[in-house]
Coordinates of C-alpha atoms and ligand atoms in Angstrom, one line a residue:
X1 CA 103.4 133.7 109.9
X2 CA 102.7 135.8 106.8
X3 CA 99.6 136.0 104.4
X4 CA 99.7 135.3 100.9
X5 CA 96.8 135.8 98.5
X6 CA 95.8 136.4 94.7
X7 CA 94.1 135.4 91.5
X8 CA 94.3 134.4 88.0
X9 CA 91.0 135.6 86.1
X10 CA 89.4 134.0 83.4
X11 CA 88.3 135.2 80.3
X12 CA 84.8 134.5 81.1
X13 CA 85.1 136.7 84.4
X14 CA 87.3 139.4 82.6
X15 CA 84.7 141.9 82.7
X16 CA 82.3 140.3 85.8
X17 CA 85.0 140.7 88.5
X18 CA 86.1 144.4 90.0
X19 CA 89.9 142.8 90.5
X20 CA 91.5 146.0 92.3
X21 CA 88.3 145.3 94.9
X22 CA 89.4 141.6 94.9
X23 CA 92.6 142.3 95.6
X24 CA 92.1 145.0 98.4
X25 CA 90.0 142.3 100.0
X26 CA 92.0 139.9 99.8
X27 CA 94.9 142.0 101.7
X28 CA 92.7 143.1 104.4
X29 CA 91.9 139.6 104.8
X30 CA 95.3 138.4 105.1
X31 CA 96.6 141.6 107.1
X32 CA 96.0 139.3 110.5
X33 CA 98.9 137.5 109.4
X34 CA 101.1 139.8 109.5
X35 CA 101.2 143.6 109.6
X36 CA 105.1 144.4 109.3
X37 CA 104.7 145.3 105.5
X38 CA 102.3 144.6 102.8
X39 CA 102.9 144.4 98.9
X40 CA 101.6 143.2 95.6
X41 CA 102.8 142.6 92.1
X42 CA 100.2 142.2 89.2
X43 CA 100.2 141.7 85.2
X44 CA 99.8 144.7 83.1
X45 CA 98.8 145.4 79.4
X46 CA 99.6 148.2 77.3
X47 CA 99.1 147.5 73.8
X48 CA 101.2 144.6 72.9
X49 CA 103.3 145.1 75.9
X50 CA 102.9 142.8 79.2
X51 CA 104.7 143.7 81.9
X52 CA 105.0 143.0 86.1
X53 CA 104.3 146.0 88.3
X54 CA 104.9 146.0 91.7
X55 CA 104.1 148.1 95.0
X56 CA 105.2 147.7 98.5
X57 CA 105.6 149.7 101.7
X58 CA 106.2 148.7 105.7
X59 CA 102.9 149.2 106.7
X60 CA 99.8 147.3 107.3
X61 CA 97.4 146.2 104.5
X62 CA 94.5 148.7 106.1
X63 CA 97.1 151.4 105.3
X64 CA 98.1 149.9 102.0
X65 CA 95.3 149.2 100.0
X66 CA 94.1 152.9 99.1
X67 CA 97.4 153.4 97.2
X68 CA 96.0 150.2 94.6
X69 CA 93.5 152.8 93.5
X70 CA 96.2 154.8 91.7
X71 CA 98.1 151.8 90.9
X72 CA 96.5 148.8 89.9
X73 CA 94.4 148.4 86.8
X74 CA 90.7 147.6 87.8
X75 CA 90.6 144.6 85.4
X76 CA 94.3 143.2 86.1
X77 CA 94.4 139.5 85.3
X78 CA 96.6 137.9 87.6
X79 CA 98.2 139.4 90.8
X80 CA 100.1 138.2 94.0
X81 CA 99.5 139.7 97.7
X82 CA 101.4 139.7 100.7
X83 CA 101.2 140.6 104.2
X84 CA 104.5 140.0 106.0
X85 CA 105.5 138.9 109.5
X86 CA 109.2 139.4 109.2
X87 CA 111.3 136.5 110.4
X88 CA 114.5 137.8 109.0
X89 CA 115.5 141.2 107.5
X90 CA 114.4 144.3 109.0
X91 CA 111.3 145.5 107.2
X92 CA 112.4 149.2 107.1
X93 CA 115.0 147.7 104.6
X94 CA 112.5 147.6 101.5
X95 CA 114.2 144.8 99.8
X96 CA 113.3 142.4 102.8
X97 CA 109.4 143.2 102.2
X98 CA 107.5 140.9 99.6
X99 CA 107.1 141.0 96.6
X100 CA 111.0 140.1 96.3
X101 CA 112.0 141.1 92.7
X102 CA 115.2 139.0 91.6
X103 CA 116.0 139.5 87.8
X104 CA 112.7 138.3 85.8
X105 CA 111.1 136.8 88.9
X106 CA 109.0 138.7 91.4
X107 CA 107.5 136.6 94.1
X108 CA 106.1 135.9 97.6
X109 CA 106.7 133.3 100.2
X110 CA 105.2 132.5 103.6
X111 CA 107.4 130.6 105.8
X112 CA 110.7 130.5 107.2
X113 CA 113.8 129.1 104.9
X114 CA 116.2 127.4 107.3
X115 CA 119.0 127.1 104.9
X116 CA 118.9 130.1 103.2
X117 CA 122.5 130.9 104.2
X118 CA 123.9 127.7 103.2
X119 CA 122.4 127.8 100.0
X120 CA 123.7 131.4 99.4
X121 CA 127.4 130.6 100.4
X122 CA 127.3 127.2 97.8
X123 CA 125.5 129.2 95.0
X124 CA 127.4 132.4 95.3
X125 CA 124.5 134.2 94.4
X126 CA 124.5 138.1 94.9
X127 CA 122.2 138.6 98.1
X128 CA 120.3 141.7 97.5
X129 CA 118.9 141.7 101.0
X130 CA 118.7 139.6 104.2
X131 CA 115.6 137.8 104.4
X132 CA 115.5 134.0 104.3
X133 CA 113.1 134.2 101.6
X134 CA 115.3 136.1 98.9
X135 CA 116.8 132.3 98.2
X136 CA 113.7 130.9 96.7
X137 CA 113.7 133.3 93.9
X138 CA 117.4 133.3 93.5
X139 CA 116.9 129.5 93.0
X140 CA 114.2 130.0 91.0
X141 CA 115.4 132.6 88.8
X142 CA 119.0 130.6 88.6
X143 CA 117.4 127.4 87.7
X144 CA 116.2 126.2 84.0
X145 CA 113.7 123.9 85.6
X146 CA 113.2 125.7 88.8
X147 CA 110.5 123.6 90.0
X148 CA 112.7 120.4 89.9
X149 CA 114.6 122.1 92.3
X150 CA 112.5 123.3 95.2
X151 CA 113.6 120.6 97.2
X152 CA 116.7 122.2 97.5
X153 CA 114.8 124.4 100.1
X154 CA 114.8 123.4 103.8
X155 CA 112.0 124.8 105.8
X156 CA 108.3 125.9 105.8
X157 CA 107.0 127.5 102.5
X158 CA 103.8 128.6 100.5
X159 CA 104.9 130.6 97.4
X160 CA 103.6 132.4 94.5
X161 CA 105.7 134.3 91.9
X162 CA 105.3 135.7 88.4
X163 CA 108.0 135.7 85.9
X164 CA 108.4 139.1 83.7
X165 CA 109.5 136.8 80.6
X166 CA 105.4 135.5 80.8
X167 CA 103.4 138.3 83.0
X168 CA 99.9 136.4 82.7
X169 CA 101.2 133.1 84.0
X170 CA 100.7 132.4 87.8
X171 CA 103.2 130.4 89.6
X172 CA 101.9 128.8 92.9
X173 CA 103.7 126.2 95.1
X174 CA 103.6 124.3 98.3
X175 CA 106.4 122.8 100.3
X176 CA 105.2 121.7 103.7
X177 CA 104.1 123.5 106.8
X178 CA 102.8 126.6 105.6
X179 CA 98.8 126.7 104.4
X180 CA 97.8 127.2 100.8
X181 CA 93.9 127.0 99.6
X182 CA 92.4 127.7 95.8
X183 CA 89.1 128.5 94.7
X184 CA 87.3 128.4 91.5
X185 CA 84.4 130.7 90.2
X186 CA 82.0 129.4 88.1
X187 CA 83.4 130.8 85.0
X188 CA 86.8 129.5 85.9
X189 CA 89.0 132.0 87.7
X190 CA 91.2 130.7 90.2
X191 CA 92.0 132.7 93.7
X192 CA 94.1 131.8 96.6
X193 CA 94.8 132.4 100.0
X194 CA 96.5 131.2 103.2
X195 CA 93.6 129.4 104.4
X196 CA 90.0 128.6 103.7
X197 CA 88.4 130.9 106.0
X198 CA 90.5 134.3 105.1
X199 CA 89.7 133.1 101.4
X200 CA 85.9 132.6 102.0
X201 CA 85.9 136.3 103.7
X202 CA 87.6 138.0 101.3
X203 CA 85.5 136.8 98.1
X204 CA 82.5 137.5 100.2
X205 CA 83.5 140.9 100.6
X206 CA 84.3 141.5 97.2
X207 CA 81.2 140.0 95.8
X208 CA 82.8 137.1 94.0
X209 CA 81.0 133.6 94.4
X210 CA 83.7 130.3 94.5
X211 CA 82.2 127.1 93.4
X212 CA 85.0 124.9 95.3
X213 CA 87.8 125.3 97.5
X214 CA 90.6 123.4 97.6
X215 CA 93.6 122.6 99.6
X216 CA 96.8 122.7 97.4
X217 CA 98.5 119.4 99.1
X218 CA 102.5 119.6 100.6
X219 CA 104.8 119.3 97.7
X220 CA 102.7 120.6 94.7
X221 CA 103.4 122.9 91.9
X222 CA 100.5 124.8 90.0
X223 CA 100.9 126.8 86.8
X224 CA 98.0 128.8 86.0
X225 CA 96.8 130.8 83.2
X226 CA 93.5 132.5 82.9
X227 CA 92.4 130.5 85.8
X228 CA 93.5 127.3 84.4
Ligands
LIG1 N1 110.4 134.3 106.4 C1 110.0 135.4 105.3 C2 109.8 136.9 105.7 O1 110.5 137.2 106.8 C3 108.5 135.5 105.5 C4 107.4 135.5 106.9 C5 106.6 134.6 107.3 O2 105.7 134.0 106.4 O3 106.2 134.8 108.3 O4 109.5 137.6 105.3

């Protein structure tokens, strides 16, 4: 199964939303979709420098979230979150857990890619780990126009990724078969999670109000900056 979640915070919400709390509650909500490993990636600003930071461990979300206090800035603007139900690749090998890092791309995936071995053989990408999801982020890293090539992936996928070249941009895509829902706050932030009930549960616990929730339809790509 696996759970994915995250957010892109608008300028209007920047000081209203405690993003670290939101990240924790999103992770705790999606924990029921996978307990083999938990991970997070977020954009961080240090003066003029922007970067993508990430953390992952082979433990369930309720054991992981405490570490965010020391790691994730309270006013993080962009984050992606993952709870893993492993289908391929041992969770004890951290490279198999999400976020998966391939070059500039830091990504999370819910679903199963069935032609990953074929793509690795044909494209001759150097494989970092064993997890099927790595094929998605190798494809994105090695493409000038990645969205136009996502059709090469076979299987089920809801995907989110950050790119270290543009750390504040959230990329979201859904192929077929894995669910994905986005919500909007009154001030224009976007919050996403695998399912509608889990999204509602998390925002309620984090005291964030959504004014709309929408299903991301299959074969859709969204590029999100400051919630838009
Ligand atoms: N196939 C991926 C993995 O093993 C995603 C798992 C899932 O969504 O169930 O990590």
